[in-house]
Every structure is written in C-alpha cells, then in structure tokens.
mmCIF file of N, CA and C and ligand atoms in Angstrom:
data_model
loop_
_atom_site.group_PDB
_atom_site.id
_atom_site.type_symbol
_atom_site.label_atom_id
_atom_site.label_comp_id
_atom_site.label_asym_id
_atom_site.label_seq_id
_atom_site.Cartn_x
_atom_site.Cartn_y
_atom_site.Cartn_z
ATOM 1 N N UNK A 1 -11.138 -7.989 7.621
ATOM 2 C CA UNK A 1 -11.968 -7.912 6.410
ATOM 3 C C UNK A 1 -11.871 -9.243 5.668
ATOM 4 N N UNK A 2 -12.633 -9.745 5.744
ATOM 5 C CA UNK A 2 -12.715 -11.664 5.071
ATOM 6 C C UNK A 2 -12.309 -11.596 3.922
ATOM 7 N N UNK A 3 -12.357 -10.673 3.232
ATOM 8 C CA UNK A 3 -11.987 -10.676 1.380
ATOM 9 C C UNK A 3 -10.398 -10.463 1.255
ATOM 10 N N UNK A 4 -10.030 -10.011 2.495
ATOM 11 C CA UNK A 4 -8.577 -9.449 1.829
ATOM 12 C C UNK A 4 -7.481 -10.623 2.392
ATOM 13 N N UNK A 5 -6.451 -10.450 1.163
ATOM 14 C CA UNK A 5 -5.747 -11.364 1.113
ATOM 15 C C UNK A 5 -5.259 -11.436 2.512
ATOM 16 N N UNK A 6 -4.176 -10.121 2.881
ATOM 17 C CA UNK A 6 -3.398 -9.958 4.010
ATOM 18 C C UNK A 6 -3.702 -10.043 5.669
ATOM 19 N N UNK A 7 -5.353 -9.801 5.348
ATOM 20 C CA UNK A 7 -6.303 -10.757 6.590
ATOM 21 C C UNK A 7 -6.344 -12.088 6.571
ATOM 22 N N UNK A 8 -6.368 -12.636 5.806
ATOM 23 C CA UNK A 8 -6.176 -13.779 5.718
ATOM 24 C C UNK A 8 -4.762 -14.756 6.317
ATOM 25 N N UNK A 9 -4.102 -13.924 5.846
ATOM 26 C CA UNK A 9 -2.300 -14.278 6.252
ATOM 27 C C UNK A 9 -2.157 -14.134 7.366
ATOM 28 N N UNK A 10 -2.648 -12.766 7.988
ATOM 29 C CA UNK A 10 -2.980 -12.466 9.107
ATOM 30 C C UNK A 10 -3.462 -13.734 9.986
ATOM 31 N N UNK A 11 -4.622 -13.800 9.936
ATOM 32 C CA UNK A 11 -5.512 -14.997 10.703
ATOM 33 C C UNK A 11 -4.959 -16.478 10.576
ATOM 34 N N UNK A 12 -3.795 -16.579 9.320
ATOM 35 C CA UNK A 12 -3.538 -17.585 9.370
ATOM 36 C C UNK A 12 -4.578 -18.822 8.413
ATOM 37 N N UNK A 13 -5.019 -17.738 7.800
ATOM 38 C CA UNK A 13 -6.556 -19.051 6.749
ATOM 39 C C UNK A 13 -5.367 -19.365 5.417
ATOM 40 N N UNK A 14 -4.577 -18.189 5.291
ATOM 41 C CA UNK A 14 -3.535 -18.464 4.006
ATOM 42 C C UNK A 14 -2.472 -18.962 4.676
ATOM 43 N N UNK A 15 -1.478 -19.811 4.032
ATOM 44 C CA UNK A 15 -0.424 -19.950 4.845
ATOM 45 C C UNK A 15 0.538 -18.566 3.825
ATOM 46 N N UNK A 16 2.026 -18.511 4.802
ATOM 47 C CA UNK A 16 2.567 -17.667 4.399
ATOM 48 C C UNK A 16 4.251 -18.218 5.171
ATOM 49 N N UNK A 17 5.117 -17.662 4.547
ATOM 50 C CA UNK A 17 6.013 -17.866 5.604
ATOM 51 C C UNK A 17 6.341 -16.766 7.015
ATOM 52 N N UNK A 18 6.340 -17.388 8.054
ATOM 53 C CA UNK A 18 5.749 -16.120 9.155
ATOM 54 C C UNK A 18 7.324 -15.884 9.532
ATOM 55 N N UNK A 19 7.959 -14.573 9.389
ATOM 56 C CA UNK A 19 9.220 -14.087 10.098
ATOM 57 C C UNK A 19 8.893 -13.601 11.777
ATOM 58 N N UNK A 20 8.120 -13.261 11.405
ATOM 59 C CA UNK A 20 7.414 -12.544 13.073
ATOM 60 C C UNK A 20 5.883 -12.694 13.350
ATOM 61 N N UNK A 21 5.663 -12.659 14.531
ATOM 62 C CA UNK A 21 4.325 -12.043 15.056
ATOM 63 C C UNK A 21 4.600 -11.570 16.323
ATOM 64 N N UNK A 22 3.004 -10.958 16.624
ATOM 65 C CA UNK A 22 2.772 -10.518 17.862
ATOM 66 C C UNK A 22 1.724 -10.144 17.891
ATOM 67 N N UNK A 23 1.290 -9.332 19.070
ATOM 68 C CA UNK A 23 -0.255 -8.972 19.000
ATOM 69 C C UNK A 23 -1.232 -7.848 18.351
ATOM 70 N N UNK A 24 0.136 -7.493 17.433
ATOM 71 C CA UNK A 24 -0.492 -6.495 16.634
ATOM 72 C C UNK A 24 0.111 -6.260 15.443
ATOM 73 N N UNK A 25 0.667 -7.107 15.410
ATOM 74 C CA UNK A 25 1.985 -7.407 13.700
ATOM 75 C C UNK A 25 2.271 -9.179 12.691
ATOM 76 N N UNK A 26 2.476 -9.109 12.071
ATOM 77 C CA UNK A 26 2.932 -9.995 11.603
ATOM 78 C C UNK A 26 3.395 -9.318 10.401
ATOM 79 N N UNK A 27 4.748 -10.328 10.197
ATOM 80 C CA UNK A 27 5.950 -10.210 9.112
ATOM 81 C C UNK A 27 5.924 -11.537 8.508
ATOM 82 N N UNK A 28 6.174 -11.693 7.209
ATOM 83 C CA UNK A 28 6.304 -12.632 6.441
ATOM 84 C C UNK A 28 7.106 -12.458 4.771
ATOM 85 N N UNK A 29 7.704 -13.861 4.487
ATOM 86 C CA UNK A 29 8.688 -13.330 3.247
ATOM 87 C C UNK A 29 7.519 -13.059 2.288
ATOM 88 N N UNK A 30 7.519 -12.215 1.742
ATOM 89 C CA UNK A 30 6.931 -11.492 0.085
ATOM 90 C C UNK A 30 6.923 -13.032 -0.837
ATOM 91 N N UNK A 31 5.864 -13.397 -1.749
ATOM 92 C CA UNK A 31 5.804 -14.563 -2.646
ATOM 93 C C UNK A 31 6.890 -14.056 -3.721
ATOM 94 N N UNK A 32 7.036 -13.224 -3.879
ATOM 95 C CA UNK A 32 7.337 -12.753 -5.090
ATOM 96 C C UNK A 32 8.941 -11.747 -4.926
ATOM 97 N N UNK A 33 9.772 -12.025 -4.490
ATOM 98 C CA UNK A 33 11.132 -11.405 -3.797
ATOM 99 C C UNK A 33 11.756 -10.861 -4.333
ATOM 100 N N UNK A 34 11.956 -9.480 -4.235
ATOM 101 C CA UNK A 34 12.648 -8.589 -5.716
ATOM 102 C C UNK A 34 14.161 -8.413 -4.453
ATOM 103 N N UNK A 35 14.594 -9.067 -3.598
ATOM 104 C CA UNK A 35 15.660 -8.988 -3.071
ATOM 105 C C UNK A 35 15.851 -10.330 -2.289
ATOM 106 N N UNK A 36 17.251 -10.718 -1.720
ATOM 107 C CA UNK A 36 18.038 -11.464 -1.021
ATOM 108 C C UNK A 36 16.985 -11.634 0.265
ATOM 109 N N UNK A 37 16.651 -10.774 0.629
ATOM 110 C CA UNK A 37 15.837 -10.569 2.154
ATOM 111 C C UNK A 37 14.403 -9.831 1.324
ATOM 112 N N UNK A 38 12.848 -9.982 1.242
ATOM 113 C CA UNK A 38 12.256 -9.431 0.920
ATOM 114 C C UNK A 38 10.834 -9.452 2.061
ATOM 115 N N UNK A 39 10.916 -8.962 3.260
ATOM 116 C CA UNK A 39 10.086 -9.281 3.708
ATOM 117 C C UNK A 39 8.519 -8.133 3.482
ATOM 118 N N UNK A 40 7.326 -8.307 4.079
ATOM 119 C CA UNK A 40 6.011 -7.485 4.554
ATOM 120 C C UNK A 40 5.818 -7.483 5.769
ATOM 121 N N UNK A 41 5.666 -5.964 6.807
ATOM 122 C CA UNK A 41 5.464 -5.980 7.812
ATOM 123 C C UNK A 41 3.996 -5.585 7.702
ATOM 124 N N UNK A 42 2.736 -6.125 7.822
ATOM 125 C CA UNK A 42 1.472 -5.752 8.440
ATOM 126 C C UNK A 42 0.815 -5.587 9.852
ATOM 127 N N UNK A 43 0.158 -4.964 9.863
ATOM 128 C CA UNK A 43 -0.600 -4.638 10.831
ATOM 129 C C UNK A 43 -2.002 -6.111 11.149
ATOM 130 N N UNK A 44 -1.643 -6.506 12.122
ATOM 131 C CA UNK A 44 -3.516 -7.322 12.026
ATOM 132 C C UNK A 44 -4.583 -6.822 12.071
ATOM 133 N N UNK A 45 -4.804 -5.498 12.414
ATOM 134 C CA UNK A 45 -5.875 -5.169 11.924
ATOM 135 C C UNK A 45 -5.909 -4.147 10.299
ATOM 136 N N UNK A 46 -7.462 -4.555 9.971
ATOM 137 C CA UNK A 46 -7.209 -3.672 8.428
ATOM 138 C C UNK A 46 -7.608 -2.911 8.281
ATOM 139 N N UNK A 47 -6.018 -1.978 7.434
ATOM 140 C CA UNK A 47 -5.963 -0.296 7.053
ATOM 141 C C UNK A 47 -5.754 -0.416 5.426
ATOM 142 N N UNK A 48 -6.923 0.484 4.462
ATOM 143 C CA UNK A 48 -6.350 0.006 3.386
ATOM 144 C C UNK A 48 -5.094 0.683 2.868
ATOM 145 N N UNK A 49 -5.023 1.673 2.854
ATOM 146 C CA UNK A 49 -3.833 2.465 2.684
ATOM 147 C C UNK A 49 -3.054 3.397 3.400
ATOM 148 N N UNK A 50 -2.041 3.832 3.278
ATOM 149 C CA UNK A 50 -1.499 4.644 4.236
ATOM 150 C C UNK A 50 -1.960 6.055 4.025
ATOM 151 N N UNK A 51 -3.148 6.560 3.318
ATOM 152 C CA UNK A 51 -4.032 7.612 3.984
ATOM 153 C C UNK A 51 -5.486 7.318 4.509
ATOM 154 N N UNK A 52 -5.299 6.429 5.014
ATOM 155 C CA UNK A 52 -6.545 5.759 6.234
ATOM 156 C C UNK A 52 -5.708 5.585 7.653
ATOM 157 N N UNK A 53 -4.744 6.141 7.591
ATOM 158 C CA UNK A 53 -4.238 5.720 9.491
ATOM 159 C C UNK A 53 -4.402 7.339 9.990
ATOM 160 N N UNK A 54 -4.619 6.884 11.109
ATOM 161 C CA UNK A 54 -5.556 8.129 12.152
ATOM 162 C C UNK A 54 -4.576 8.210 13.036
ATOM 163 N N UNK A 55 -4.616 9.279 13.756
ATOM 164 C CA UNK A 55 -3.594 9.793 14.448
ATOM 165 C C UNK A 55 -3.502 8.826 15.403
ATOM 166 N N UNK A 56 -4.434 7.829 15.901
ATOM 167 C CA UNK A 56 -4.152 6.688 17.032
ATOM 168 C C UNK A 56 -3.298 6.029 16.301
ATOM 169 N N UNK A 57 -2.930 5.587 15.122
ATOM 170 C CA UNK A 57 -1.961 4.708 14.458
ATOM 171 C C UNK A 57 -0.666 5.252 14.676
ATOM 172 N N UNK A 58 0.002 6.049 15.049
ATOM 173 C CA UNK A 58 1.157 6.519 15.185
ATOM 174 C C UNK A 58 2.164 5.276 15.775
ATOM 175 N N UNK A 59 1.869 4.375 17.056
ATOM 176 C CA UNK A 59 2.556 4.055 17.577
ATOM 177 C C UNK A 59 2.904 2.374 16.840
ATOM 178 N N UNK A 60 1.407 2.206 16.028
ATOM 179 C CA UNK A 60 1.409 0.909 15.185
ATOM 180 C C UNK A 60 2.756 1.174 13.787
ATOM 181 N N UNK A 61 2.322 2.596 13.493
ATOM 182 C CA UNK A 61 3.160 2.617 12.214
ATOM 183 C C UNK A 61 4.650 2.237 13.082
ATOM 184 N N UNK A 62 5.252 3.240 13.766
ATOM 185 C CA UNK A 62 6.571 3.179 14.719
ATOM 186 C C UNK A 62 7.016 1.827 14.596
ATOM 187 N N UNK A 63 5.670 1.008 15.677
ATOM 188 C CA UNK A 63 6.263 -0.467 15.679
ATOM 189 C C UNK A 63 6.238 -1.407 14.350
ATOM 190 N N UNK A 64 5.312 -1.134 13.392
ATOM 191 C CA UNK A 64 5.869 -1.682 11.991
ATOM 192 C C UNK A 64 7.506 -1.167 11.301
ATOM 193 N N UNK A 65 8.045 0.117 12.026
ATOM 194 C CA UNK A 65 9.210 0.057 11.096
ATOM 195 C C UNK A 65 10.568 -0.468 12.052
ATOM 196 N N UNK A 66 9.868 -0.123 13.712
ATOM 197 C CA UNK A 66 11.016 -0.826 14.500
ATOM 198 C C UNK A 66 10.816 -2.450 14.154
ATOM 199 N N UNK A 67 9.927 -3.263 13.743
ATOM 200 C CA UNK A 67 10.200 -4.743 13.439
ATOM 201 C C UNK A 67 10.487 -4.840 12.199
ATOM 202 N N UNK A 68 11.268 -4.042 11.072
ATOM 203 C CA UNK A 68 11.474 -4.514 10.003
ATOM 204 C C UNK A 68 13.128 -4.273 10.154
ATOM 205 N N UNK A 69 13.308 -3.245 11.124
ATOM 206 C CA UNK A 69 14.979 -2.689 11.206
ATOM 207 C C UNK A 69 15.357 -4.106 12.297
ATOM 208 N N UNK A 70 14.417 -4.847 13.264
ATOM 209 C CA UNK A 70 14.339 -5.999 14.151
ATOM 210 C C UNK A 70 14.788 -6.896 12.999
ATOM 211 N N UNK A 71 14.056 -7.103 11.940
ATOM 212 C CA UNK A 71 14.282 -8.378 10.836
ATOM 213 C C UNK A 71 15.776 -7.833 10.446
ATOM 214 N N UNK A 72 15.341 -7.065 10.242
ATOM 215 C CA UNK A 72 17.147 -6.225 8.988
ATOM 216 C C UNK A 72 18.149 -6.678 10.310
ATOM 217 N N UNK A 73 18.089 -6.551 10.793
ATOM 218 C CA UNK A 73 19.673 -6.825 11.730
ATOM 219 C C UNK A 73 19.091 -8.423 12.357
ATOM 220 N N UNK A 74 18.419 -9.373 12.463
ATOM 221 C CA UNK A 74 18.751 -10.509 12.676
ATOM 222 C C UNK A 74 19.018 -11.662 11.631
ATOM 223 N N UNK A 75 18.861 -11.059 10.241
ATOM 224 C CA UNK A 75 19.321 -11.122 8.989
ATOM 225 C C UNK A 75 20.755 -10.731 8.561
ATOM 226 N N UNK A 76 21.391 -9.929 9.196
ATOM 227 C CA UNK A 76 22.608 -9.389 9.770
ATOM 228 C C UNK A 76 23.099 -8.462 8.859
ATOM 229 N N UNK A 77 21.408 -7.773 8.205
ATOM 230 C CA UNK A 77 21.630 -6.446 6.849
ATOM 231 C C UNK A 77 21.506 -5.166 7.286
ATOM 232 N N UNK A 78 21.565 -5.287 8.609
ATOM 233 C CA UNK A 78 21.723 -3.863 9.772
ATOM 234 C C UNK A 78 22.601 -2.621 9.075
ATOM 235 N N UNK A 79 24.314 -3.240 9.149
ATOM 236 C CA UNK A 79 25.022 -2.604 8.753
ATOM 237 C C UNK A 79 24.996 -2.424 7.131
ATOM 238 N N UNK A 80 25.005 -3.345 6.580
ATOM 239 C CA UNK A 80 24.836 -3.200 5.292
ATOM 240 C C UNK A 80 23.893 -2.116 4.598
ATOM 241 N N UNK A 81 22.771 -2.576 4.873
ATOM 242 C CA UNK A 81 21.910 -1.853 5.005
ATOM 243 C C UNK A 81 20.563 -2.442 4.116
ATOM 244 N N UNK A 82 19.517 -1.540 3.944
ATOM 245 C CA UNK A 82 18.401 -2.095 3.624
ATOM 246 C C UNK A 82 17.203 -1.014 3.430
ATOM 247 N N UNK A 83 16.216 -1.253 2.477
ATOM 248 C CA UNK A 83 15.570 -0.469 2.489
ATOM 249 C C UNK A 83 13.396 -0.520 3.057
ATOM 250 N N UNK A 84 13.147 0.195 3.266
ATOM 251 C CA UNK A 84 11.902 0.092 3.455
ATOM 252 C C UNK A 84 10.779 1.046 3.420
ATOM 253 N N UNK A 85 9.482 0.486 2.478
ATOM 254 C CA UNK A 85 8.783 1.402 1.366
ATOM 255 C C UNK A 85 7.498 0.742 1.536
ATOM 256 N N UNK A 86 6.325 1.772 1.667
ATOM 257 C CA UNK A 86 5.169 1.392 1.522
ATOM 258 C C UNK A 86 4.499 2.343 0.372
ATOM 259 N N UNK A 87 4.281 1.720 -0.477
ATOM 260 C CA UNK A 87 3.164 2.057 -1.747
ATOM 261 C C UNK A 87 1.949 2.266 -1.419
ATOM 262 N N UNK A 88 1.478 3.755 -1.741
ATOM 263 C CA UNK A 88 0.348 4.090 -1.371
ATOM 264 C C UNK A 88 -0.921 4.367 -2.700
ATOM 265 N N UNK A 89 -1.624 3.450 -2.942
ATOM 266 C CA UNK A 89 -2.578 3.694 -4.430
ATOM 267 C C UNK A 89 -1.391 3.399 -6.114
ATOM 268 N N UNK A 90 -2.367 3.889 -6.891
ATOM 269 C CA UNK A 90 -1.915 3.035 -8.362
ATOM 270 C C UNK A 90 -0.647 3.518 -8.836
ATOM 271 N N UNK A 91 -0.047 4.516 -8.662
ATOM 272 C CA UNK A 91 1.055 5.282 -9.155
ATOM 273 C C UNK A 91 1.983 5.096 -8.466
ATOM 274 N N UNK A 92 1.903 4.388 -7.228
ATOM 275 C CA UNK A 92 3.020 3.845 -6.640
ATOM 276 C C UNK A 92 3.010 2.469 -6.736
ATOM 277 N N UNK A 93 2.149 1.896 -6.983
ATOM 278 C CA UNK A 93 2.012 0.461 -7.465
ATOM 279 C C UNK A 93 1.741 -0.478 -6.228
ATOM 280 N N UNK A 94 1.192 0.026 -5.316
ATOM 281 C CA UNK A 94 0.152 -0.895 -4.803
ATOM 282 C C UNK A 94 -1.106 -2.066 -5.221
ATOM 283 N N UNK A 95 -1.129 -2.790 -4.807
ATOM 284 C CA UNK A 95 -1.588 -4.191 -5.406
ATOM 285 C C UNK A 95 -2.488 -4.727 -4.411
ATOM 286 N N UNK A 96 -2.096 -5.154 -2.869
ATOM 287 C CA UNK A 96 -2.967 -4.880 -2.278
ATOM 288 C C UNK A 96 -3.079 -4.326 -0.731
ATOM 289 N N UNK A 97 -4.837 -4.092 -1.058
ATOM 290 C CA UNK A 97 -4.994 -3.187 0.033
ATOM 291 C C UNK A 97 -4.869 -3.206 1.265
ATOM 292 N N UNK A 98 -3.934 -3.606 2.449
ATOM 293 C CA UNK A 98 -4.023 -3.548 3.470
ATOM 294 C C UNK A 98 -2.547 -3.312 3.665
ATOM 295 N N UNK A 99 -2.409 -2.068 4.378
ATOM 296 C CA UNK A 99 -0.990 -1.550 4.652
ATOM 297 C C UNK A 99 0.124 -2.830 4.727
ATOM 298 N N UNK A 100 1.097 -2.203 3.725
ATOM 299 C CA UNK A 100 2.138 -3.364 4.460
ATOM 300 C C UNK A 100 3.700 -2.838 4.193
ATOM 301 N N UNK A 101 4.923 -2.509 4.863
ATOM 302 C CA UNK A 101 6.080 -2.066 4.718
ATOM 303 C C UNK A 101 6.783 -2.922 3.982
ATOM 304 N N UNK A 102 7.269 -2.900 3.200
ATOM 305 C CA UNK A 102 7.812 -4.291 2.493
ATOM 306 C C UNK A 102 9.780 -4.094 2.781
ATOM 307 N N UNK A 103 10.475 -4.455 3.451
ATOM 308 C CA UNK A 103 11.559 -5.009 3.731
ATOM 309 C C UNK A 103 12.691 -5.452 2.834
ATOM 310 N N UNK A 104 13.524 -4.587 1.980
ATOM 311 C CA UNK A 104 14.105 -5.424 0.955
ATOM 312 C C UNK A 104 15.814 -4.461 1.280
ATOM 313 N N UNK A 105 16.284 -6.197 1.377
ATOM 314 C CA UNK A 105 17.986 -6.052 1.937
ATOM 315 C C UNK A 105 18.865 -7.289 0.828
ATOM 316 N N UNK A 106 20.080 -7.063 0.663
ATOM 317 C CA UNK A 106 20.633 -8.215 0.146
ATOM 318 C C UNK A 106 21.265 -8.262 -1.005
ATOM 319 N N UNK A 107 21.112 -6.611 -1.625
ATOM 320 C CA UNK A 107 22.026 -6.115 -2.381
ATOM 321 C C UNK A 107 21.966 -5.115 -2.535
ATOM 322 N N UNK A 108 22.335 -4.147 -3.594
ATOM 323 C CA UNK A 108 22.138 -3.117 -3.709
ATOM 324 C C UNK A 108 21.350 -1.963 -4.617
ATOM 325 N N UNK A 109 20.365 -1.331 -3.914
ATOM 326 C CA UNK A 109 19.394 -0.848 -4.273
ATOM 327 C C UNK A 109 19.366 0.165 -4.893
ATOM 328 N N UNK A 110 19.154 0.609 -5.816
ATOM 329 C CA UNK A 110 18.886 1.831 -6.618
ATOM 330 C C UNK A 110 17.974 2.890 -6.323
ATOM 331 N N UNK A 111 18.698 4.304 -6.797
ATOM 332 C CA UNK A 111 17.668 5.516 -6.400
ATOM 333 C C UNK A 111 18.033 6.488 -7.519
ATOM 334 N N UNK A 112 17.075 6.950 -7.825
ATOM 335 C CA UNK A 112 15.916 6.703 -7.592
ATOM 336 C C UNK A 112 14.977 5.523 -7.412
ATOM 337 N N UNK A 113 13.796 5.148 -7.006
ATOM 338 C CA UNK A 113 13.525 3.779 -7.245
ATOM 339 C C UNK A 113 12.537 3.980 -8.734
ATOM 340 N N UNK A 114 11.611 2.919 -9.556
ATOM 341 C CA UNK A 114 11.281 2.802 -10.794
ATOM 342 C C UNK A 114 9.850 3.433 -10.736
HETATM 343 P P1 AMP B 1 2.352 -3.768 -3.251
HETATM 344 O O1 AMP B 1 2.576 -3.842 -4.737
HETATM 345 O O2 AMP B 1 3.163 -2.705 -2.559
HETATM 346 O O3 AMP B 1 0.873 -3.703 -2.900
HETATM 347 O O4 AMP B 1 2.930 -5.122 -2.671
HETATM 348 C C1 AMP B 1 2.188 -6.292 -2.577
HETATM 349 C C2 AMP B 1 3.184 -7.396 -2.352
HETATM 350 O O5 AMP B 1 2.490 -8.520 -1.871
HETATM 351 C C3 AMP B 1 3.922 -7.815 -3.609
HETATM 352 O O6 AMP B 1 5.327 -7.637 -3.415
HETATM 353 C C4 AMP B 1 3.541 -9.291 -3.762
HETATM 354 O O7 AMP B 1 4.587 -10.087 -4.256
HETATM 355 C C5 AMP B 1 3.143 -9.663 -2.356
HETATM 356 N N1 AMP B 1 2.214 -10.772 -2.241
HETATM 357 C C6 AMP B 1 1.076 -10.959 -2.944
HETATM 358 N N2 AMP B 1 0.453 -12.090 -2.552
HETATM 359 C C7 AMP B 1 1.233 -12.621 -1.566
HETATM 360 C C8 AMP B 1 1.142 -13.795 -0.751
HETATM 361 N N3 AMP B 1 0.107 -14.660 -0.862
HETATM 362 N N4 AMP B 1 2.137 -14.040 0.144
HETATM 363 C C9 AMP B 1 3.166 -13.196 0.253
HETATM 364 N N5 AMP B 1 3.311 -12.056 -0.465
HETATM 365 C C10 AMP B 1 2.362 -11.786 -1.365
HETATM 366 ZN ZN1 ZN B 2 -6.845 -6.697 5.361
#
C-alpha cells in the first residue's frame, strides 16, 4: 500500500534500522524505544490490523512471533526475558496501520501494562 509508512520500510523507500529480513518479514529497531531492546516485527505484505488476518495468516502470525523470540535470544534477553504485544485499533493505542509485534526486552516490565 504506497501510503503506508511500514510499506515503505518494508520496500526499503524509508530507511529504518533492519534487525532481520526475509521473504516475508522484516524486523527493525522502533524510532521511538520505550525499552533497552525495542524492536517491530512486520509482515511485507499489508494487514491493517490484527482483525484483518484470515485464517491463511496463521503460519505468518507463528513466524512473526518465532522471529521476535529469534531477536530476544540473539540479544541474549531469552532468559531474562521479554515481552511481546500487538495493539489492535484506538484503545489499545495503535498508531499505525499495518500489523506489527513490537519486541521490548531490557528491563523490567510492568503488568498490568498502561
Ligand atoms: P503502535 O502504537 O502499536 O501502532 O506502534 C507504532 C510504533 O511505530 C511506535 O512504537 C513508533 O515509535 C513506531 N514508529 C513510528 N514511525 C517509525 C519509523 N519511521 N521507524 C521505526 N519505528 C517507527
Ligand atoms: Zn502497509
């Protein structure tokens, strides 16, 4: 989708800092880092929210959370530990629209969250 930011990052028209890719992912650090480790796992293709994935997405979501637990332990926040959260619409505070797991390790996290 040409308008959206995270297509963009995606395609590489934005720069970003890239932790990962592949042929159906890319990871990159968050501009804005509310932790030690703050990464975004997206999808390259665009979903705006996580009630737009269709039962074919099952194996995309899977591999978005096996490459963020991939980042969390080559970061070496495996054991430590780490958390990971996707915001779905305004009350969870989504910002923007194209699915993304956001990755945050490096201290210690509070729960409830805000
Ligand atoms: P959310 O509020 O869940 O939609 O999260 C959006 C996230 O995207 C926020 O944590 C932002 O800091 C982050 N973000 C926005 N623009 C960029 C960008 N150009 N590069 C990296 N992260 C970004
Ligand atoms: Zn997009």
């Amino acid at each position: 989708m040409s308008s959206c930011l995270f297509c963009k990052i995606a395609a590489g028209t934005i720069p970003a800092t890239i932790v990962h890719q592949d042929d159906t992912l890319v990871a990159f650090a968050d501009i804005n880092p509310q932790a030690p480790l703050h990464v975004l796992v997206i999808p390259r293709r665009h979903i705006a929210t996580l009630s737009d994935l269709g039962p074919g997405d099952d194996a995309l979501v899977g591999s978005m959370h096996r490459t963020a637990a991939a980042i969390a332990q080559a970061h070496e926040y495996a054991d430590r530990g780490f958390r990971t959260v996707m915001n779905c619409n305004a009350d969870a505070g989504q910002t923007v629209f194209h699915i993304h797991l956001h990755l945050l390790a490096g201290r210690g996290l509070t729960w409830p969250p805000g």
